[in-house]
């Protein structure tokens, strides 16, 4: 059996239905085996970065192993951004690169290059993978594939990389004679279920709490704990907030859902986090976009219980954690439920009333604008018109991300996908492709900014080639609006590199869409917004929709800053977001004393 045939069969046996990539001289044997197998669909992109993004988005959508094949040299270096996205968000993917013949690799010698387009791959990717290996012996292929897939999907998931020389690819093997992999004790997940004493301590903290709050992270989905989380919310009637990676756990309309906290989060969520007296963080490592950098002010009245599968994350948090629990979130919730009889309630009735007020008062989008389309209006209306089973993919551009996650209301079976850790501009188109294939070609709404579109614009051709049901919404606001906001607030409006006057211009996307043979619609008036969006969503197939939006829209709300007399800036705590509430209203919303920052 040809070795590449074995590789494809191995991956197909593990549920891989699509492999994303770009063909090249060092990877033609792999793709030839894919085509002949009939068990896996190759999806060919026009840049390896796009293929790498698509593979991990496919994994997010179907919760299976993602797969990406790239050629040697520039194929590898092009794929690194997508690899980094999978690494930071703990997405299980296998990346396989074709390589020069084994004799044409450096293999420990102090030389830069031997073979054509050769580059030493393993040292390059080691820091962003759970496992990376060069196949240097034909009989080792089964061992390394089994080890790579085991590590990618066990414990805290993540990407793995196999570098496969050409002369290994075309070699003949006897599958029955190949040695397999058995994990050593050190390779088994460090965290499993929680200790009984930790569960007891958590229950006691919940019982003592007057203002408890759950914070759900992407680890709830990664750990397959969605159903257990639903049951915990339902049984105990606990209020909760979600990180960006967990927004699609439960519908936004759930009466206990207080939204998404963070430096550009929703005011209701931040008020709840900052005023709670117990914060139970499940599957979240409490990253800086959630906590901000004022660590001593974050949830300062709360005892924090943090459940994370990675002990290193628990050991390296700048936030003081009262009860760190290194455990898989699914067995933690299941065993916690075993200690909580039906009808268990935590917290005071007054806290429940406060949370209800937060929901009613501080989750609504900003007021509609009459003369120009606000990006908030656009996302709000699109959310209302979207179908219950749509897949929403958010490109990593700043304003696009903030507005989408502050405004889009999840409903039904909707999924919302973004590489939240890397948050790269240009991720939207390729991630839409991967998510669309991974979800069984469900309709996919790609939300992108005009600046981000340029970074992987070639993927419009991939969408057209496969006639994918992807609706591409481009918010045209004259360039990099979030950067202009920073320049306006901190640099006196010196818009260097963020608009045409500052040296950066963008094309007419109606002409670009037409060049790719895609239908295109332009929406430029607020009064036409709803009807035009409804028209786009009523039609089948791919389509581009350019939304001419305000070029000066602020992020509302956002973390506030004060300018000190010396010209430096001091952040305000997350409960006090800009634009600032009336001081009487703000005081009424607070359940704890106001923040008294230490002297600078």
Coordinates of C-alpha atoms in Angstrom, one line a residue:
X1 CA 0.0 0.0 0.0
X2 CA 1.3 3.5 -0.9
X3 CA 2.1 5.4 2.3
X4 CA 0.0 8.5 1.3
X5 CA -3.0 6.1 0.7
X6 CA -2.5 4.9 4.2
X7 CA -2.4 8.5 5.6
X8 CA -5.7 9.4 3.9
X9 CA -7.4 6.1 5.0
X10 CA -6.2 6.7 8.5
X11 CA -7.7 10.2 8.7
X12 CA -10.9 9.2 7.0
X13 CA -11.3 6.4 9.5
X14 CA -11.2 9.1 12.2
X15 CA -14.0 11.1 10.7
X16 CA -12.1 13.6 8.6
X17 CA -14.4 14.4 5.6
X18 CA -12.6 17.4 4.2
X19 CA -9.0 18.4 3.8
X20 CA -8.1 22.0 3.0
X21 CA -5.0 23.0 1.2
X22 CA -3.2 24.2 -1.9
X23 CA -1.5 21.8 -4.2
X24 CA 2.3 21.9 -4.7
X25 CA 5.2 19.8 -5.9
X26 CA 5.9 18.3 -2.5
X27 CA 2.3 17.5 -1.7
X28 CA 0.8 16.1 -5.0
X29 CA 1.1 12.5 -3.8
X30 CA -1.1 13.3 -0.8
X31 CA -3.8 15.0 -2.8
X32 CA -3.7 12.3 -5.4
X33 CA -4.4 9.8 -2.6
X34 CA -7.3 12.0 -1.4
X35 CA -8.8 12.1 -4.8
X36 CA -8.6 8.4 -5.4
X37 CA -9.9 7.5 -1.9
X38 CA -13.4 8.8 -2.5
X39 CA -13.8 9.2 1.3
X40 CA -12.5 12.7 1.7
X41 CA -13.2 15.9 -0.2
X42 CA -10.2 18.1 -1.1
X43 CA -11.0 21.9 -0.8
X44 CA -8.3 23.8 -2.7
X45 CA -7.6 27.4 -1.7
X46 CA -5.5 30.1 -3.3
X47 CA -3.2 30.7 -0.3
X48 CA -2.1 28.3 2.4
X49 CA -3.1 30.8 5.1
X50 CA -6.6 30.5 4.0
X51 CA -6.4 26.7 4.0
X52 CA -5.0 26.7 7.5
X53 CA -7.8 29.0 8.7
X54 CA -10.5 26.9 7.0
X55 CA -9.3 23.6 8.5
X56 CA -9.6 24.9 12.1
X57 CA -13.0 26.6 11.3
X58 CA -14.2 23.2 10.0
X59 CA -13.2 21.6 13.2
X60 CA -15.0 24.2 15.2
X61 CA -18.2 23.7 13.2
X62 CA -18.3 19.9 13.3
X63 CA -16.3 19.3 16.5
X64 CA -14.0 16.8 14.7
X65 CA -10.4 16.8 13.7
X66 CA -9.5 19.4 11.1
X67 CA -7.1 18.6 8.4
X68 CA -4.8 20.8 6.2
X69 CA -2.2 19.7 3.6
X70 CA 0.5 22.2 2.4
X71 CA 3.6 22.0 0.3
X72 CA 7.1 22.6 1.6
X73 CA 8.9 26.0 2.0
X74 CA 6.5 28.9 1.4
X75 CA 3.5 26.6 1.8
X76 CA 4.6 26.0 5.4
X77 CA 5.4 29.6 6.2
X78 CA 2.1 30.8 4.6
X79 CA 0.1 28.4 6.9
X80 CA 1.6 29.6 10.1
X81 CA -1.0 32.2 10.9
X82 CA -3.8 29.7 10.7
X83 CA -1.8 27.3 12.8
X84 CA -1.4 30.0 15.4
X85 CA -5.1 30.5 15.4
X86 CA -5.7 26.8 16.1
X87 CA -3.0 26.8 18.8
X88 CA -4.3 29.8 20.7
X89 CA -7.9 28.6 20.6
X90 CA -7.1 24.9 21.4
X91 CA -8.6 23.6 18.1
X92 CA -7.7 20.0 17.2
X93 CA -6.2 20.0 13.8
X94 CA -3.6 18.0 11.9
X95 CA -1.4 19.8 9.5
X96 CA 0.7 17.7 7.1
X97 CA 3.4 19.3 5.0
X98 CA 5.2 17.8 2.0
X99 CA 8.9 18.0 2.4
X100 CA 12.0 17.6 0.2
X101 CA 13.4 14.1 0.1
X102 CA 14.8 13.0 3.4
X103 CA 18.4 13.2 2.2
X104 CA 17.8 16.8 1.2
X105 CA 16.8 18.0 4.7
X106 CA 19.2 19.5 7.2
X107 CA 18.5 16.8 9.9
X108 CA 20.5 18.5 12.6
X109 CA 23.3 19.9 10.4
X110 CA 24.1 23.6 10.8
X111 CA 23.1 24.5 7.2
X112 CA 20.2 26.7 6.1
X113 CA 18.9 24.8 3.1
X114 CA 19.6 21.6 1.2
X115 CA 16.6 20.6 -1.1
X116 CA 14.5 22.7 -3.4
X117 CA 12.3 25.0 -1.3
X118 CA 13.5 23.1 1.8
X119 CA 13.0 24.6 5.2
X120 CA 13.3 22.9 8.6
X121 CA 9.7 22.7 9.6
X122 CA 9.6 21.1 13.0
X123 CA 11.7 23.8 14.8
X124 CA 9.5 26.4 13.1
X125 CA 6.1 25.0 14.3
X126 CA 7.1 23.3 17.6
X127 CA 6.0 26.2 19.8
X128 CA 2.5 26.3 18.3
X129 CA 1.8 22.6 18.3
X130 CA 1.2 19.8 20.8
X131 CA 3.3 17.5 18.6
X132 CA 5.5 18.1 15.6
X133 CA 7.6 15.4 13.8
X134 CA 9.6 14.8 10.6
X135 CA 8.9 11.3 9.3
X136 CA 12.3 9.8 8.8
X137 CA 11.4 6.1 8.7
X138 CA 8.6 4.6 6.6
X139 CA 7.5 2.1 9.3
X140 CA 7.0 4.9 11.8
X141 CA 4.0 6.4 10.0
X142 CA 1.3 4.6 11.9
X143 CA 3.0 5.4 15.3
X144 CA 3.3 9.1 14.5
X145 CA -0.2 9.5 13.1
X146 CA -1.7 7.7 16.1
X147 CA 0.3 9.8 18.5
X148 CA -0.4 13.0 16.7
X149 CA -4.2 12.4 16.6
X150 CA -4.2 11.3 20.3
X151 CA -2.5 14.4 21.4
X152 CA -4.5 16.7 19.2
X153 CA -7.8 15.5 20.7
X154 CA -6.9 14.6 24.3
X155 CA -6.6 16.8 27.4
X156 CA -6.5 20.4 26.2
X157 CA -6.9 20.0 22.4
X158 CA -4.7 21.7 19.9
X159 CA -3.0 21.4 16.5
X160 CA -0.3 18.9 15.5
X161 CA 2.1 18.8 12.5
X162 CA 3.6 16.0 10.5
X163 CA 6.4 16.9 8.0
X164 CA 6.4 14.2 5.3
X165 CA 9.4 13.9 2.9
X166 CA 8.6 13.0 -0.7
X167 CA 10.5 9.7 -0.7
X168 CA 8.4 8.7 2.3
X169 CA 5.2 9.6 0.6
X170 CA 5.6 7.3 -2.4
X171 CA 7.0 4.4 -0.4
X172 CA 5.2 1.1 -0.3
X173 CA 4.2 -0.2 3.2
X174 CA 2.5 -3.2 4.8
X175 CA -0.1 -1.7 7.2
X176 CA -0.3 -4.9 9.2
X177 CA 3.4 -4.7 10.0
X178 CA 3.4 -1.1 11.3
X179 CA 4.0 -0.6 15.0
X180 CA 1.3 1.5 16.8
X181 CA 1.3 4.0 19.6
X182 CA 0.4 3.5 23.2
X183 CA 0.5 6.7 25.3
X184 CA 3.0 6.7 28.1
X185 CA 1.8 8.0 31.6
X186 CA 3.4 11.4 30.9
X187 CA 1.4 11.7 27.7
X188 CA -1.9 11.2 29.4
X189 CA -4.0 14.3 30.2
X190 CA -2.8 16.0 33.3
X191 CA -6.3 16.9 34.4
X192 CA -9.3 14.6 34.6
X193 CA -12.2 14.9 37.1
X194 CA -12.1 17.2 40.1
X195 CA -11.2 16.0 43.6
X196 CA -14.1 15.5 46.0
X197 CA -12.8 18.1 48.4
X198 CA -12.7 20.7 45.5
X199 CA -16.3 19.9 44.6
X200 CA -17.3 20.2 48.3
X201 CA -15.5 23.6 48.6
X202 CA -17.2 24.9 45.4
X203 CA -20.6 23.9 46.7
X204 CA -19.9 25.6 50.0
X205 CA -18.8 28.8 48.2
X206 CA -22.0 28.7 46.2
X207 CA -24.1 28.3 49.4
X208 CA -22.4 31.2 51.1
X209 CA -22.7 33.5 48.0
X210 CA -25.3 36.2 47.8
X211 CA -24.4 37.3 44.3
X212 CA -23.1 34.2 42.3
X213 CA -22.3 34.3 38.6
X214 CA -21.2 31.7 36.1
X215 CA -18.7 32.6 33.3
X216 CA -18.6 30.1 30.5
X217 CA -15.7 29.9 28.1
X218 CA -14.9 28.0 24.9
X219 CA -13.7 25.1 27.0
X220 CA -17.3 24.2 27.7
X221 CA -17.8 23.4 24.0
X222 CA -14.4 21.9 23.5
X223 CA -15.0 19.6 26.5
X224 CA -18.4 18.4 25.2
X225 CA -20.0 19.9 28.3
X226 CA -22.8 21.8 26.6
X227 CA -25.6 19.6 27.9
X228 CA -24.2 19.5 31.4
X229 CA -23.9 23.3 31.4
X230 CA -27.6 23.6 30.2
X231 CA -28.6 21.4 33.1
X232 CA -26.6 23.4 35.6
X233 CA -28.2 26.7 34.5
X234 CA -31.7 25.2 34.5
X235 CA -31.4 23.3 37.8
X236 CA -30.0 26.2 39.8
X237 CA -31.4 29.2 37.9
X238 CA -28.0 30.8 37.9
X239 CA -27.2 34.0 36.0
X240 CA -24.3 33.6 33.5
X241 CA -22.1 35.4 31.0
X242 CA -20.1 34.0 28.1
X243 CA -16.8 34.8 26.5
X244 CA -16.7 35.3 22.7
X245 CA -15.8 31.7 22.1
X246 CA -18.9 30.5 24.1
X247 CA -21.6 32.9 22.8
X248 CA -23.5 30.2 21.0
X249 CA -23.9 27.9 24.1
X250 CA -27.4 29.2 24.8
X251 CA -29.6 31.7 23.0
X252 CA -29.1 35.3 23.8
X253 CA -32.8 35.5 24.8
X254 CA -32.3 33.1 27.7
X255 CA -33.6 35.0 30.8
X256 CA -30.4 34.3 32.8
X257 CA -28.0 35.2 29.9
X258 CA -26.3 38.6 30.8
X259 CA -24.2 38.8 27.7
X260 CA -20.5 39.0 27.0
X261 CA -18.0 40.7 29.3
X262 CA -14.7 42.4 28.5
X263 CA -12.9 45.6 27.4
X264 CA -15.3 45.9 24.4
X265 CA -18.0 43.7 25.9
X266 CA -21.6 44.4 26.9
X267 CA -22.4 46.7 29.8
X268 CA -24.8 44.3 31.5
X269 CA -22.2 41.5 31.5
X270 CA -19.5 43.7 32.9
X271 CA -21.8 45.1 35.6
X272 CA -22.7 41.5 36.6
X273 CA -19.0 40.4 36.7
X274 CA -17.9 43.4 38.7
X275 CA -20.7 43.2 41.2
X276 CA -20.8 39.5 41.9
X277 CA -19.4 38.0 45.1
X278 CA -18.7 34.6 43.5
X279 CA -17.5 34.1 40.0
X280 CA -17.4 30.5 38.8
X281 CA -15.3 30.4 35.6
X282 CA -15.9 27.3 33.5
X283 CA -13.6 26.5 30.6
X284 CA -12.1 30.0 30.4
X285 CA -8.6 31.1 31.2
X286 CA -9.8 34.6 31.9
X287 CA -7.8 36.2 29.2
X288 CA -7.0 39.9 29.0
X289 CA -9.8 40.9 26.6
X290 CA -12.2 39.6 29.3
X291 CA -10.5 41.0 32.4
X292 CA -8.7 44.0 31.1
X293 CA -5.2 44.9 32.5
X294 CA -6.5 46.4 35.8
X295 CA -6.2 43.0 37.4
X296 CA -6.8 44.2 41.0
X297 CA -10.1 45.8 39.9
X298 CA -11.5 42.7 38.1
X299 CA -14.4 41.1 40.0
X300 CA -12.8 42.6 43.1
X301 CA -15.6 41.7 45.5
X302 CA -15.8 38.1 44.3
X303 CA -14.1 34.9 45.3
X304 CA -13.1 33.3 42.0
X305 CA -13.4 29.6 41.3
X306 CA -11.6 28.8 38.0
X307 CA -12.0 25.4 36.4
X308 CA -9.5 24.8 33.6
X309 CA -8.1 21.6 32.1
X310 CA -4.7 23.2 31.8
X311 CA -2.8 23.4 35.2
X312 CA -0.3 25.9 33.6
X313 CA -3.2 28.3 33.0
X314 CA -4.3 28.1 36.6
X315 CA -0.7 28.7 37.8
X316 CA -0.1 31.7 35.6
X317 CA -3.2 33.9 36.0
X318 CA -2.6 37.5 37.0
X319 CA -6.1 37.5 38.6
X320 CA -6.2 36.2 42.2
X321 CA -8.1 32.9 42.1
X322 CA -9.6 31.7 45.4
X323 CA -10.2 28.1 44.3
X324 CA -8.3 26.9 41.2
X325 CA -9.5 23.5 40.0
X326 CA -7.4 21.6 37.3
X327 CA -10.2 19.5 35.8
X328 CA -12.0 18.7 32.6
X329 CA -15.1 20.9 32.7
X330 CA -17.5 18.2 31.7
X331 CA -16.9 15.8 34.6
X332 CA -16.6 18.8 36.9
X333 CA -20.1 20.0 36.0
X334 CA -21.6 16.5 36.1
X335 CA -20.1 15.8 39.5
X336 CA -21.2 19.2 40.8
X337 CA -24.7 18.4 39.6
X338 CA -24.6 15.2 41.6
X339 CA -24.2 17.3 44.8
X340 CA -27.1 19.7 43.8
X341 CA -30.6 18.3 44.2
X342 CA -33.4 19.6 42.0
X343 CA -34.7 23.0 43.0
X344 CA -31.3 24.1 44.4
X345 CA -31.0 27.9 44.4
X346 CA -28.1 30.1 45.2
X347 CA -27.9 33.8 45.8
X348 CA -30.4 36.3 47.1
X349 CA -33.6 37.2 45.4
X350 CA -32.4 40.8 45.3
X351 CA -29.4 39.7 43.1
X352 CA -31.8 38.0 40.7
X353 CA -33.7 41.3 40.5
X354 CA -30.5 43.2 39.9
X355 CA -29.5 40.8 37.1
X356 CA -32.9 41.2 35.5
X357 CA -32.5 45.0 35.5
X358 CA -29.0 44.7 34.0
X359 CA -30.6 42.6 31.2
X360 CA -33.4 44.9 30.5
X361 CA -31.5 48.2 30.7
X362 CA -28.0 47.4 29.4
X363 CA -28.2 44.8 26.7
X364 CA -30.0 46.8 24.1
X365 CA -28.1 48.0 21.0
X366 CA -27.3 51.8 20.6
X367 CA -30.1 54.0 19.3
X368 CA -30.8 53.8 15.6
X369 CA -29.3 56.5 13.4
X370 CA -31.3 58.4 10.8
X371 CA -28.9 59.8 8.3
X372 CA -26.2 57.1 7.9
X373 CA -26.0 53.4 8.6
X374 CA -24.5 52.6 11.9
X375 CA -22.6 49.2 12.0
X376 CA -24.7 48.5 15.1
X377 CA -27.9 49.0 13.2
X378 CA -26.6 46.7 10.4
X379 CA -25.7 43.8 12.7
X380 CA -28.8 44.2 14.8
X381 CA -31.1 44.0 11.8
X382 CA -29.1 41.1 10.3
X383 CA -29.4 39.3 13.6
X384 CA -33.2 39.7 13.6
X385 CA -33.5 38.5 10.0
X386 CA -31.1 35.6 10.3
X387 CA -32.4 32.0 10.4
X388 CA -32.2 29.8 13.5
X389 CA -29.7 27.4 11.9
X390 CA -27.4 30.0 10.3
X391 CA -23.6 29.8 10.9
X392 CA -22.2 33.2 11.7
X393 CA -18.5 33.8 11.0
X394 CA -16.9 37.0 12.2
X395 CA -13.7 38.3 10.6
X396 CA -11.0 39.4 13.0
X397 CA -10.9 43.1 12.1
X398 CA -11.4 45.3 15.2
X399 CA -14.6 47.2 14.7
X400 CA -16.2 44.3 13.0
X401 CA -15.4 42.0 15.9
X402 CA -16.5 44.4 18.6
X403 CA -19.8 45.4 17.0
X404 CA -20.7 41.8 16.0
X405 CA -20.1 40.4 19.5
X406 CA -21.8 43.3 21.2
X407 CA -24.9 43.2 19.0
X408 CA -25.6 39.8 17.3
X409 CA -28.2 37.9 19.3
X410 CA -27.8 34.1 19.0
X411 CA -30.9 32.1 18.6
X412 CA -31.9 28.5 17.8
X413 CA -29.0 26.3 16.6
X414 CA -26.9 29.2 15.4
X415 CA -23.2 28.9 15.6
X416 CA -20.8 31.9 15.9
X417 CA -17.2 31.3 14.9
X418 CA -14.1 33.5 15.2
X419 CA -10.5 32.8 16.0
X420 CA -10.7 34.7 19.2
X421 CA -7.2 34.3 20.4
X422 CA -5.4 35.6 17.3
X423 CA -8.3 37.6 15.9
X424 CA -6.6 38.1 12.6
X425 CA -7.8 40.4 9.9
X426 CA -8.6 38.3 6.8
X427 CA -9.8 35.2 8.7
X428 CA -13.4 35.7 7.7
X429 CA -13.6 34.4 4.2
X430 CA -11.5 31.2 4.7
X431 CA -13.2 30.5 8.1
X432 CA -16.6 30.8 6.4
X433 CA -15.5 28.2 3.8
X434 CA -14.3 25.8 6.5
X435 CA -17.4 26.4 8.7
X436 CA -19.8 26.0 5.7
X437 CA -18.2 22.6 4.8
X438 CA -18.0 21.5 8.4
X439 CA -21.6 22.3 9.1
X440 CA -22.9 20.3 6.1
X441 CA -23.2 23.4 3.9
X442 CA -25.5 25.3 6.2
X443 CA -26.1 28.9 5.2
X444 CA -23.1 30.9 6.5
X445 CA -23.1 34.7 7.2
X446 CA -19.6 36.1 6.9
X447 CA -19.2 39.5 8.6
X448 CA -16.2 41.4 7.4
X449 CA -14.8 44.9 7.3
X450 CA -13.5 46.6 4.1
X451 CA -10.0 46.5 5.5
X452 CA -10.0 42.9 6.4
X453 CA -11.4 41.8 3.0
X454 CA -8.1 42.5 1.3
X455 CA -6.1 40.0 3.2
X456 CA -7.7 36.9 1.8
X457 CA -9.8 38.3 -1.0
X458 CA -8.7 35.5 -3.4
X459 CA -11.0 33.1 -1.5
X460 CA -14.0 34.7 -3.2
X461 CA -13.0 32.4 -6.0
X462 CA -13.1 29.3 -3.8
X463 CA -16.6 30.3 -2.6
X464 CA -17.8 30.8 -6.2
X465 CA -16.1 27.5 -7.4
X466 CA -18.0 25.5 -4.9
X467 CA -21.2 27.7 -5.0
X468 CA -21.2 27.7 -1.2
X469 CA -24.3 29.3 0.5
X470 CA -22.1 32.0 2.0
X471 CA -23.4 35.6 2.3
X472 CA -20.5 38.0 2.6
X473 CA -21.3 41.2 4.3
X474 CA -18.7 43.9 4.0
X475 CA -19.0 46.9 6.3
X476 CA -17.5 49.8 4.2
X477 CA -16.4 52.5 6.6
X478 CA -13.4 53.9 4.8
X479 CA -10.6 51.7 6.1
X480 CA -9.5 50.8 9.5
X481 CA -12.1 52.3 11.8
X482 CA -11.0 50.8 15.0
X483 CA -7.4 52.1 14.4
X484 CA -8.8 55.5 13.6
X485 CA -10.7 55.4 16.9
X486 CA -7.4 54.7 18.8
X487 CA -5.7 57.4 16.8
X488 CA -8.5 59.9 17.6
X489 CA -8.5 59.0 21.4
X490 CA -4.8 58.8 22.0
X491 CA -2.9 60.4 19.0
X492 CA -4.9 63.6 18.3
X493 CA -6.5 62.2 15.2
X494 CA -3.3 61.5 13.2
X495 CA -4.8 58.8 10.9
X496 CA -1.5 57.4 9.6
X497 CA -2.1 54.2 7.6
X498 CA -5.8 53.9 8.5
X499 CA -7.5 55.7 5.6
X500 CA -6.8 57.1 2.1
X501 CA -5.6 60.4 3.4
X502 CA -3.2 58.5 5.7
X503 CA -1.7 56.5 2.9
X504 CA -4.0 53.4 2.8
X505 CA -6.7 53.0 0.2
X506 CA -9.1 50.2 -0.7
X507 CA -10.8 49.0 -3.9
X508 CA -14.4 49.3 -5.0
X509 CA -15.8 46.0 -3.8
X510 CA -18.7 46.0 -6.2
X511 CA -16.2 45.8 -9.0
X512 CA -14.2 43.1 -7.2
X513 CA -17.3 41.0 -6.6
X514 CA -18.3 41.3 -10.3
X515 CA -14.8 40.3 -11.3
X516 CA -15.2 37.1 -9.4
X517 CA -18.6 36.5 -10.9
X518 CA -20.5 37.0 -7.7
X519 CA -23.8 38.9 -7.4
X520 CA -23.4 42.0 -5.3
X521 CA -25.8 44.4 -3.5
X522 CA -25.0 47.8 -2.1
X523 CA -26.9 49.2 0.9
X524 CA -26.2 52.9 1.6
X525 CA -29.3 54.3 3.3
X526 CA -30.7 53.4 6.7
X527 CA -34.3 53.3 5.4
X528 CA -33.4 50.6 2.9
X529 CA -31.4 48.5 5.4
X530 CA -34.0 46.0 6.5
X531 CA -35.6 45.3 3.1
X532 CA -32.2 45.0 1.3
X533 CA -30.9 42.6 3.9
X534 CA -34.1 40.6 3.7
X535 CA -33.6 40.4 -0.1
X536 CA -30.0 39.1 0.3
X537 CA -31.1 36.4 2.7
X538 CA -34.1 35.4 0.5
X539 CA -31.8 34.3 -2.4
X540 CA -29.8 31.1 -2.6
X541 CA -26.1 30.8 -3.3
X542 CA -23.2 33.0 -2.6
X543 CA -23.6 36.8 -2.6
X544 CA -21.7 39.9 -1.6
X545 CA -23.4 42.7 0.2
X546 CA -21.6 46.0 0.7
X547 CA -23.0 48.1 3.6
X548 CA -21.9 51.7 3.4
X549 CA -21.6 52.5 7.1
X550 CA -20.5 55.5 9.2
X551 CA -16.8 56.2 9.0
X552 CA -16.8 57.7 12.5
X553 CA -18.7 55.2 14.5
X554 CA -17.3 54.7 18.0
X555 CA -17.3 51.4 19.8
X556 CA -20.2 51.6 22.3
X557 CA -19.6 50.7 25.0
X558 CA -15.9 50.2 25.6
X559 CA -13.5 50.4 28.5
X560 CA -13.1 54.0 29.5
X561 CA -9.9 56.0 30.1
X562 CA -9.0 59.2 31.9
X563 CA -6.1 61.4 30.9
X564 CA -3.8 62.2 33.7
X565 CA -2.2 65.7 34.1
X566 CA 1.1 64.3 32.8
X567 CA -0.5 63.2 29.6
X568 CA -0.7 59.5 30.3
X569 CA -3.9 57.5 30.4
X570 CA -5.5 55.5 33.2
X571 CA -8.1 52.8 32.5
X572 CA -11.3 52.8 34.4
X573 CA -12.6 49.5 35.8
X574 CA -14.8 47.4 33.5
X575 CA -18.1 48.3 35.3
X576 CA -17.6 52.0 34.3
X577 CA -17.6 51.8 30.5
X578 CA -17.5 54.7 28.0
X579 CA -19.7 56.5 27.2
X580 CA -20.1 56.9 30.9
X581 CA -23.4 56.5 32.6
X582 CA -25.0 59.4 34.5
X583 CA -23.3 59.2 37.9
X584 CA -26.6 58.7 39.8
X585 CA -27.6 55.9 37.5
X586 CA -24.2 54.3 37.8
X587 CA -24.3 54.4 41.6
X588 CA -27.7 52.8 41.5
X589 CA -26.4 50.0 39.3
X590 CA -23.5 49.2 41.7
X591 CA -23.8 46.7 44.5
X592 CA -20.3 47.3 45.8
X593 CA -18.3 50.4 46.7
X594 CA -16.8 52.3 43.7
X595 CA -13.2 51.7 42.7
X596 CA -10.6 53.6 44.5
X597 CA -7.4 53.2 42.4
X598 CA -4.0 53.2 44.1
X599 CA -2.0 56.3 43.6
X600 CA 0.1 56.3 40.4

